[in-house]
mmCIF file of C-alpha atoms and ligand atoms in Angstrom:
data_model
loop_
_atom_site.group_PDB
_atom_site.id
_atom_site.type_symbol
_atom_site.label_atom_id
_atom_site.label_comp_id
_atom_site.label_asym_id
_atom_site.label_seq_id
_atom_site.Cartn_x
_atom_site.Cartn_y
_atom_site.Cartn_z
ATOM 1 C CA MET A 16 -6.835 16.123 -35.438
ATOM 2 C CA THR A 17 -4.024 14.474 -33.499
ATOM 3 C CA LYS A 18 -3.691 15.505 -29.850
ATOM 4 C CA VAL A 19 -0.407 14.773 -28.108
ATOM 5 C CA PHE A 20 0.203 14.423 -24.386
ATOM 6 C CA GLU A 21 3.862 14.348 -23.412
ATOM 7 C CA THR A 22 5.580 13.803 -20.078
ATOM 8 C CA GLU A 23 9.117 12.897 -19.116
ATOM 9 C CA ASN A 24 8.532 9.188 -19.751
ATOM 10 C CA ALA A 25 5.526 9.053 -22.045
ATOM 11 C CA ARG A 26 4.145 10.268 -25.337
ATOM 12 C CA LEU A 27 0.433 9.530 -25.790
ATOM 13 C CA GLU A 28 -1.439 10.407 -28.982
ATOM 14 C CA LEU A 29 -5.154 10.718 -29.616
ATOM 15 C CA ALA A 30 -4.836 8.969 -32.947
ATOM 16 C CA ASP A 31 -5.498 5.842 -34.932
ATOM 17 C CA ALA A 32 -2.952 3.231 -33.841
ATOM 18 C CA PHE A 33 -2.148 2.105 -37.381
ATOM 19 C CA LEU A 34 -1.400 5.665 -38.514
ATOM 20 C CA GLY A 35 0.568 6.369 -35.343
ATOM 21 C CA MET A 36 2.689 3.238 -35.627
ATOM 22 C CA GLN A 37 3.800 4.284 -39.126
ATOM 23 C CA THR A 38 5.964 6.943 -37.471
ATOM 24 C CA ILE A 39 7.875 4.349 -35.413
ATOM 25 C CA PRO A 40 11.169 3.299 -37.035
ATOM 26 C CA ASP A 41 12.023 -0.339 -37.807
ATOM 27 C CA ASN A 42 13.289 -2.134 -34.674
ATOM 28 C CA GLY A 43 12.335 0.905 -32.577
ATOM 29 C CA ILE A 44 10.464 -0.884 -29.784
ATOM 30 C CA ASP A 45 11.647 -3.162 -26.939
ATOM 31 C CA LEU A 46 8.249 -4.354 -25.762
ATOM 32 C CA ALA A 47 4.606 -3.949 -26.798
ATOM 33 C CA ILE A 48 1.491 -4.782 -24.797
ATOM 34 C CA ILE A 49 -1.493 -5.053 -27.087
ATOM 35 C CA ASP A 50 -5.046 -5.111 -25.749
ATOM 36 C CA PRO A 51 -6.970 -4.840 -29.026
ATOM 37 C CA PRO A 52 -10.689 -4.932 -29.773
ATOM 38 C CA TYR A 53 -11.622 -8.639 -29.381
ATOM 39 C CA GLY A 54 -14.795 -8.515 -31.463
ATOM 40 C CA ALA A 55 -16.689 -9.757 -28.395
ATOM 41 C CA SER A 56 -19.451 -7.158 -28.418
ATOM 42 C CA THR A 57 -22.961 -8.398 -28.948
ATOM 43 C CA LYS A 58 -26.399 -6.963 -29.690
ATOM 44 C CA ALA A 59 -28.022 -9.632 -27.484
ATOM 45 C CA ASN A 60 -30.204 -8.155 -24.791
ATOM 46 C CA TRP A 61 -29.457 -10.013 -21.567
ATOM 47 C CA SER A 62 -29.189 -7.825 -18.476
ATOM 48 C CA LEU A 63 -29.261 -7.919 -14.692
ATOM 49 C CA PRO A 64 -31.359 -5.311 -12.860
ATOM 50 C CA ALA A 65 -29.775 -3.009 -10.284
ATOM 51 C CA ASN A 66 -31.419 -4.908 -7.406
ATOM 52 C CA HIS A 67 -29.890 -8.318 -8.238
ATOM 53 C CA SER A 68 -28.602 -10.302 -5.259
ATOM 54 C CA LEU A 69 -25.198 -11.480 -6.565
ATOM 55 C CA ASN A 70 -22.482 -10.683 -4.065
ATOM 56 C CA GLY A 71 -19.543 -8.574 -5.262
ATOM 57 C CA PHE A 72 -20.921 -7.451 -8.624
ATOM 58 C CA GLY A 73 -22.197 -3.941 -7.882
ATOM 59 C CA GLY A 74 -25.427 -2.696 -9.464
ATOM 60 C CA GLN A 75 -26.955 -3.080 -12.920
ATOM 61 C CA TRP A 76 -25.198 -5.218 -15.584
ATOM 62 C CA LYS A 77 -25.743 -5.853 -19.290
ATOM 63 C CA LEU A 78 -23.805 -7.557 -22.054
ATOM 64 C CA ALA A 79 -20.955 -5.629 -23.669
ATOM 65 C CA ASP A 80 -21.815 -3.645 -26.812
ATOM 66 C CA HIS A 81 -19.118 -1.137 -27.810
ATOM 67 C CA ASP A 82 -18.794 0.414 -31.270
ATOM 68 C CA TRP A 83 -14.984 0.153 -31.145
ATOM 69 C CA ASP A 84 -15.278 -3.579 -30.483
ATOM 70 C CA ASN A 85 -17.669 -4.405 -33.338
ATOM 71 C CA ILE A 86 -15.105 -6.068 -35.557
ATOM 72 C CA THR A 87 -15.742 -9.610 -36.735
ATOM 73 C CA GLY A 88 -15.031 -12.123 -39.480
ATOM 74 C CA TYR A 89 -12.735 -11.234 -42.356
ATOM 75 C CA GLU A 90 -12.416 -7.644 -41.123
ATOM 76 C CA ALA A 91 -11.063 -8.931 -37.786
ATOM 77 C CA TRP A 92 -8.623 -11.243 -39.570
ATOM 78 C CA LYS A 93 -7.261 -8.385 -41.728
ATOM 79 C CA PHE A 94 -6.990 -6.186 -38.621
ATOM 80 C CA THR A 95 -4.966 -8.868 -36.810
ATOM 81 C CA VAL A 96 -2.625 -9.521 -39.730
ATOM 82 C CA ALA A 97 -1.969 -5.785 -40.231
ATOM 83 C CA LEU A 98 -1.277 -5.384 -36.515
ATOM 84 C CA LEU A 99 1.144 -8.301 -36.340
ATOM 85 C CA GLU A 100 2.927 -7.204 -39.529
ATOM 86 C CA GLU A 101 3.606 -3.898 -37.794
ATOM 87 C CA MET A 102 4.939 -5.755 -34.731
ATOM 88 C CA LYS A 103 7.264 -7.760 -36.959
ATOM 89 C CA ARG A 104 8.645 -4.508 -38.364
ATOM 90 C CA ILE A 105 9.019 -2.442 -35.182
ATOM 91 C CA ILE A 106 9.853 -4.888 -32.352
ATOM 92 C CA LYS A 107 13.572 -5.542 -31.871
ATOM 93 C CA PRO A 108 14.702 -9.181 -32.083
ATOM 94 C CA THR A 109 15.789 -8.790 -28.440
ATOM 95 C CA GLY A 110 12.277 -7.658 -27.530
ATOM 96 C CA SER A 111 8.832 -9.228 -27.523
ATOM 97 C CA PHE A 112 5.126 -8.417 -27.434
ATOM 98 C CA TRP A 113 1.990 -9.584 -25.647
ATOM 99 C CA VAL A 114 -1.490 -9.831 -27.196
ATOM 100 C CA HIS A 115 -4.630 -10.174 -25.094
ATOM 101 C CA ALA A 116 -7.415 -12.309 -26.530
ATOM 102 C CA THR A 117 -10.541 -14.341 -25.979
ATOM 103 C CA TYR A 118 -11.879 -17.099 -28.234
ATOM 104 C CA HIS A 119 -13.214 -14.346 -30.510
ATOM 105 C CA ASN A 120 -9.728 -13.295 -31.696
ATOM 106 C CA ALA A 121 -7.309 -15.838 -30.185
ATOM 107 C CA GLY A 122 -7.438 -18.112 -33.233
ATOM 108 C CA PHE A 123 -6.677 -15.196 -35.554
ATOM 109 C CA VAL A 124 -3.671 -14.171 -33.451
ATOM 110 C CA ASN A 125 -2.290 -17.701 -33.283
ATOM 111 C CA VAL A 126 -2.641 -18.411 -37.017
ATOM 112 C CA ALA A 127 -1.396 -14.962 -38.074
ATOM 113 C CA CYS A 128 1.738 -15.363 -35.919
ATOM 114 C CA GLN A 129 2.508 -18.689 -37.545
ATOM 115 C CA MET A 130 1.880 -17.336 -41.049
ATOM 116 C CA LEU A 131 4.154 -14.330 -40.442
ATOM 117 C CA GLY A 132 7.000 -16.366 -38.915
ATOM 118 C CA LEU A 133 6.491 -14.906 -35.437
ATOM 119 C CA GLU A 134 7.249 -17.465 -32.754
ATOM 120 C CA ILE A 135 4.735 -17.759 -29.913
ATOM 121 C CA ILE A 136 6.840 -18.030 -26.743
ATOM 122 C CA ASN A 137 3.918 -18.894 -24.489
ATOM 123 C CA GLU A 138 0.158 -19.007 -24.498
ATOM 124 C CA VAL A 139 -0.995 -17.868 -21.068
ATOM 125 C CA VAL A 140 -4.408 -18.575 -19.593
ATOM 126 C CA TRP A 141 -5.526 -15.780 -17.305
ATOM 127 C CA PHE A 142 -7.996 -17.446 -14.939
ATOM 128 C CA LYS A 143 -10.559 -14.936 -13.641
ATOM 129 C CA ARG A 144 -11.782 -16.505 -10.460
ATOM 130 C CA ASN A 145 -14.364 -13.749 -9.946
ATOM 131 C CA ALA A 146 -15.760 -13.975 -13.504
ATOM 132 C CA PHE A 147 -19.229 -12.575 -14.015
ATOM 133 C CA PRO A 148 -21.972 -15.256 -14.308
ATOM 134 C CA ASN A 149 -23.364 -16.101 -17.738
ATOM 135 C CA LEU A 150 -26.606 -14.152 -18.146
ATOM 136 C CA SER A 151 -28.266 -16.341 -20.768
ATOM 137 C CA GLY A 152 -27.901 -19.676 -19.003
ATOM 138 C CA ARG A 153 -27.096 -21.113 -22.451
ATOM 139 C CA ARG A 154 -23.293 -21.277 -22.076
ATOM 140 C CA LEU A 155 -20.627 -22.043 -19.511
ATOM 141 C CA THR A 156 -19.411 -19.006 -17.574
ATOM 142 C CA ALA A 157 -16.470 -17.522 -19.459
ATOM 143 C CA SER A 158 -13.785 -17.333 -16.776
ATOM 144 C CA HIS A 159 -10.494 -16.984 -18.639
ATOM 145 C CA GLU A 160 -8.698 -14.944 -21.271
ATOM 146 C CA THR A 161 -5.750 -15.951 -23.430
ATOM 147 C CA ILE A 162 -2.539 -13.922 -23.599
ATOM 148 C CA TYR A 163 0.048 -14.624 -26.295
ATOM 149 C CA TRP A 164 3.707 -13.820 -25.687
ATOM 150 C CA VAL A 165 5.488 -13.516 -29.030
ATOM 151 C CA HIS A 166 8.954 -12.560 -30.303
ATOM 152 C CA THR A 167 10.240 -11.401 -33.657
ATOM 153 C CA GLY A 168 13.754 -12.903 -33.590
ATOM 154 C CA GLN A 169 12.875 -16.232 -35.252
ATOM 155 C CA GLY A 170 15.191 -19.165 -34.374
ATOM 156 C CA ARG A 171 17.767 -17.037 -32.542
ATOM 157 C CA ARG A 172 15.492 -16.526 -29.538
ATOM 158 C CA GLU A 173 17.274 -13.409 -28.274
ATOM 159 C CA TYR A 174 14.134 -12.056 -26.597
ATOM 160 C CA ARG A 175 14.397 -10.786 -23.028
ATOM 161 C CA PHE A 176 13.046 -12.998 -20.266
ATOM 162 C CA ASN A 177 13.642 -11.756 -16.734
ATOM 163 C CA TYR A 178 13.828 -15.350 -15.589
ATOM 164 C CA GLU A 179 15.120 -15.039 -12.023
ATOM 165 C CA GLU A 180 12.899 -12.061 -11.137
ATOM 166 C CA THR A 181 9.914 -13.997 -12.459
ATOM 167 C CA LYS A 182 10.814 -17.185 -10.593
ATOM 168 C CA GLN A 183 11.385 -15.380 -7.307
ATOM 169 C CA ALA A 184 8.264 -13.200 -7.639
ATOM 170 C CA ARG A 185 5.591 -13.452 -4.982
ATOM 171 C CA PHE A 186 1.974 -12.914 -5.984
ATOM 172 C CA PRO A 187 0.007 -13.382 -2.759
ATOM 173 C CA GLU A 188 -3.347 -13.275 -4.591
ATOM 174 C CA ASP A 189 -2.315 -15.974 -7.109
ATOM 175 C CA LEU A 190 -3.066 -19.347 -5.563
ATOM 176 C CA LEU A 191 -1.208 -21.115 -8.423
ATOM 177 C CA LYS A 192 2.234 -19.426 -8.035
ATOM 178 C CA GLN A 193 4.526 -20.871 -5.402
ATOM 179 C CA PRO A 194 7.396 -18.655 -4.178
ATOM 180 C CA GLY A 195 10.752 -19.665 -5.689
ATOM 181 C CA LYS A 196 9.157 -21.914 -8.332
ATOM 182 C CA GLN A 197 8.982 -21.223 -12.074
ATOM 183 C CA LEU A 198 5.929 -19.260 -13.150
ATOM 184 C CA ARG A 199 3.511 -21.460 -15.075
ATOM 185 C CA THR A 200 1.167 -20.485 -17.890
ATOM 186 C CA VAL A 201 -2.067 -20.405 -15.875
ATOM 187 C CA TRP A 202 -2.380 -17.201 -13.849
ATOM 188 C CA ASP A 203 -4.900 -16.707 -11.107
ATOM 189 C CA ILE A 204 -5.414 -12.933 -11.053
ATOM 190 C CA PRO A 205 -8.680 -11.404 -9.816
ATOM 191 C CA ASN A 206 -10.179 -9.064 -12.409
ATOM 192 C CA ASN A 207 -11.405 -6.443 -9.973
ATOM 193 C CA LYS A 208 -9.743 -3.036 -10.047
ATOM 194 C CA ARG A 209 -8.585 -1.129 -6.995
ATOM 195 C CA ARG A 210 -10.473 2.107 -6.315
ATOM 196 C CA GLU A 211 -7.549 4.295 -7.452
ATOM 197 C CA GLU A 212 -7.415 2.541 -10.843
ATOM 198 C CA ALA A 213 -10.766 4.089 -11.738
ATOM 199 C CA ARG A 214 -10.178 7.460 -10.073
ATOM 200 C CA TYR A 215 -10.461 9.386 -13.365
ATOM 201 C CA GLY A 216 -13.249 7.252 -14.843
ATOM 202 C CA SER A 217 -13.341 3.632 -15.872
ATOM 203 C CA HIS A 218 -13.090 1.803 -19.174
ATOM 204 C CA PRO A 219 -15.549 -1.026 -19.999
ATOM 205 C CA THR A 220 -12.715 -3.502 -20.663
ATOM 206 C CA GLN A 221 -10.104 -2.072 -18.323
ATOM 207 C CA LYS A 222 -7.391 -4.549 -17.310
ATOM 208 C CA PRO A 223 -6.331 -4.801 -13.653
ATOM 209 C CA LEU A 224 -3.002 -3.064 -13.114
ATOM 210 C CA ARG A 225 -1.479 -6.115 -11.411
ATOM 211 C CA LEU A 226 -1.890 -8.114 -14.640
ATOM 212 C CA SER A 227 0.060 -5.553 -16.699
ATOM 213 C CA GLU A 228 2.667 -5.291 -13.948
ATOM 214 C CA ARG A 229 3.275 -9.027 -14.285
ATOM 215 C CA LEU A 230 3.907 -8.688 -18.041
ATOM 216 C CA LEU A 231 6.481 -5.964 -17.314
ATOM 217 C CA LEU A 232 8.178 -8.071 -14.652
ATOM 218 C CA ILE A 233 8.607 -10.936 -17.123
ATOM 219 C CA SER A 234 9.733 -9.022 -20.191
ATOM 220 C CA GLY A 235 10.346 -5.348 -19.313
ATOM 221 C CA LEU A 236 13.567 -3.425 -19.929
ATOM 222 C CA LYS A 237 14.419 -0.478 -17.675
ATOM 223 C CA GLN A 238 14.834 2.670 -19.822
ATOM 224 C CA GLY A 239 13.590 0.701 -22.832
ATOM 225 C CA GLN A 240 10.746 1.674 -25.185
ATOM 226 C CA LEU A 241 7.265 0.291 -24.509
ATOM 227 C CA LEU A 242 4.486 0.535 -27.112
ATOM 228 C CA VAL A 243 0.801 0.454 -26.118
ATOM 229 C CA PRO A 244 -1.157 0.706 -29.391
ATOM 230 C CA PHE A 245 -4.627 0.604 -27.770
ATOM 231 C CA LEU A 246 -4.388 2.648 -24.578
ATOM 232 C CA GLY A 247 -7.980 2.548 -23.369
ATOM 233 C CA SER A 248 -7.715 3.965 -19.845
ATOM 234 C CA GLY A 249 -3.920 3.636 -19.909
ATOM 235 C CA THR A 250 -3.370 0.614 -17.632
ATOM 236 C CA GLU A 251 -0.396 -0.785 -19.586
ATOM 237 C CA ALA A 252 1.165 2.676 -19.897
ATOM 238 C CA VAL A 253 0.929 3.208 -16.124
ATOM 239 C CA ALA A 254 2.517 -0.200 -15.459
ATOM 240 C CA GLY A 255 5.294 0.563 -17.958
ATOM 241 C CA ILE A 256 6.183 3.906 -16.374
ATOM 242 C CA LYS A 257 6.153 2.370 -12.897
ATOM 243 C CA TYR A 258 8.554 -0.297 -14.161
ATOM 244 C CA GLY A 259 10.908 2.320 -15.618
ATOM 245 C CA MET A 260 10.160 2.165 -19.345
ATOM 246 C CA ASN A 261 9.454 5.004 -21.758
ATOM 247 C CA VAL A 262 5.993 4.700 -23.237
ATOM 248 C CA ILE A 263 4.497 5.549 -26.597
ATOM 249 C CA GLY A 264 0.749 4.955 -26.876
ATOM 250 C CA PHE A 265 -2.296 5.564 -29.077
ATOM 251 C CA GLU A 266 -6.043 5.781 -28.439
ATOM 252 C CA ASN A 267 -8.690 7.042 -30.864
ATOM 253 C CA ASP A 268 -11.480 7.779 -28.352
ATOM 254 C CA SER A 269 -11.078 11.162 -26.664
ATOM 255 C CA VAL A 270 -12.880 10.180 -23.427
ATOM 256 C CA PHE A 271 -10.616 7.158 -22.854
ATOM 257 C CA PHE A 272 -7.594 9.165 -24.003
ATOM 258 C CA ASP A 273 -8.221 11.793 -21.322
ATOM 259 C CA ILE A 274 -8.486 9.104 -18.621
ATOM 260 C CA ALA A 275 -5.179 7.590 -19.800
ATOM 261 C CA CYS A 276 -3.455 10.989 -19.753
ATOM 262 C CA GLN A 277 -4.630 11.700 -16.211
ATOM 263 C CA ARG A 278 -3.473 8.302 -14.970
ATOM 264 C CA VAL A 279 -0.081 8.758 -16.613
ATOM 265 C CA ARG A 280 0.254 12.246 -15.142
ATOM 266 C CA GLU A 281 -0.569 10.861 -11.696
ATOM 267 C CA VAL A 282 2.012 8.068 -11.824
ATOM 268 C CA GLU A 283 4.677 10.449 -13.151
ATOM 269 C CA ASP A 284 3.938 12.892 -10.301
ATOM 270 C CA SER A 285 4.149 10.121 -7.712
ATOM 271 C CA LEU A 286 7.542 8.992 -9.077
ATOM 272 C CA THR A 287 8.852 12.569 -9.004
ATOM 273 C CA ALA A 288 7.634 12.938 -5.404
ATOM 274 C CA GLN A 289 9.464 9.725 -4.422
ATOM 275 C CA ILE A 290 12.721 10.955 -5.997
ATOM 276 C CA THR A 291 12.406 14.273 -4.162
ATOM 277 C CA LEU A 292 11.967 12.439 -0.846
ATOM 278 C CA LEU A 293 15.105 10.311 -1.333
HETATM 279 C C1 SAM B 26 -9.557 -3.412 -25.113
HETATM 280 S S1 SAM B 26 -9.507 -1.701 -24.991
HETATM 281 C C2 SAM B 26 -8.028 -1.365 -24.063
HETATM 282 C C3 SAM B 26 -8.273 -1.279 -22.585
HETATM 283 C C4 SAM B 26 -7.004 -1.048 -21.761
HETATM 284 N N1 SAM B 26 -6.204 -2.236 -21.716
HETATM 285 C C5 SAM B 26 -7.326 -0.596 -20.355
HETATM 286 O O1 SAM B 26 -6.912 -1.273 -19.381
HETATM 287 O O2 SAM B 26 -8.009 0.419 -20.194
HETATM 288 C C6 SAM B 26 -9.116 -1.229 -26.616
HETATM 289 C C7 SAM B 26 -9.096 0.275 -26.862
HETATM 290 O O3 SAM B 26 -8.620 0.486 -28.188
HETATM 291 C C8 SAM B 26 -9.260 1.612 -28.731
HETATM 292 N N2 SAM B 26 -9.143 1.477 -30.204
HETATM 293 C C9 SAM B 26 -9.834 0.653 -31.026
HETATM 294 N N3 SAM B 26 -9.400 0.751 -32.291
HETATM 295 C C10 SAM B 26 -8.391 1.672 -32.275
HETATM 296 C C11 SAM B 26 -7.515 2.201 -33.273
HETATM 297 N N4 SAM B 26 -7.593 1.810 -34.560
HETATM 298 N N5 SAM B 26 -6.584 3.112 -32.906
HETATM 299 C C12 SAM B 26 -6.490 3.532 -31.613
HETATM 300 N N6 SAM B 26 -7.286 3.051 -30.625
HETATM 301 C C13 SAM B 26 -8.227 2.133 -30.944
HETATM 302 C C14 SAM B 26 -10.675 1.577 -28.175
HETATM 303 O O4 SAM B 26 -11.261 2.852 -28.122
HETATM 304 C C15 SAM B 26 -10.426 0.984 -26.775
HETATM 305 O O5 SAM B 26 -10.348 2.006 -25.808
#
């Protein structure tokens, strides 16, 4: 059964994203931020006990194993193609979309974009300086993710790029961005979440809010329509509302959906309180 949560600036549905997106008209979306299942889950059994001595990593840790993320091989390829076909249909030529990835799905996203005639604007490397150590000792420590920025307008390149705002932006935590200089494609953004980002419960692959806020700064449109197909705990939806966009989002897990709804309610309430104070 579909559950709908509606506020002034958001409509979130407890629903399968592919079914939900069918209701969106052609060229109905200005921007999408897609944080899909990467297919990175593993059944391997490495773990760190609660009494480990690594600074800054809390208590017990084990490798990620989530049912929603168990998508690999040809199934993952078909998933990616279906997702990007939907983006091609619903994103305006003046808009764009972002796709988060690791090596598990990045190749699929890149090839599928090229096959579908979707131009990759940039491939961003998100450097995670506080990446968790590799537990097996059999690989390098994975300390980055890939983010694709893509548009649907083919050779006309009408997509929105908030160039000056991006160039002038100051990110004190990012040691690679110099004030007044063009933003480059390697971003130094710590992965840790502020306490308030997990106030209503956390998500195992929750993105830090400051990362989503950067995507909005670069490509957002005030009063425009933002799509978040895989809400998780709602990080991208919260960033979109704070920026001034209207959000439509989907999540098929009721626990994560409830966290997203509470976070959206909180940010809406804080905006209303600010307007009342003015
Ligand atoms: C990578 S997580 C998103 C995390 C989010 N960026 C955050 O900061 O919390 C992907 C989410 O997509 C959800 N999901 C997976 N397949 C889905 C589908 N077909 N329709 C809707 N949601 C789906 C999972 O339950 C998971 O919460």
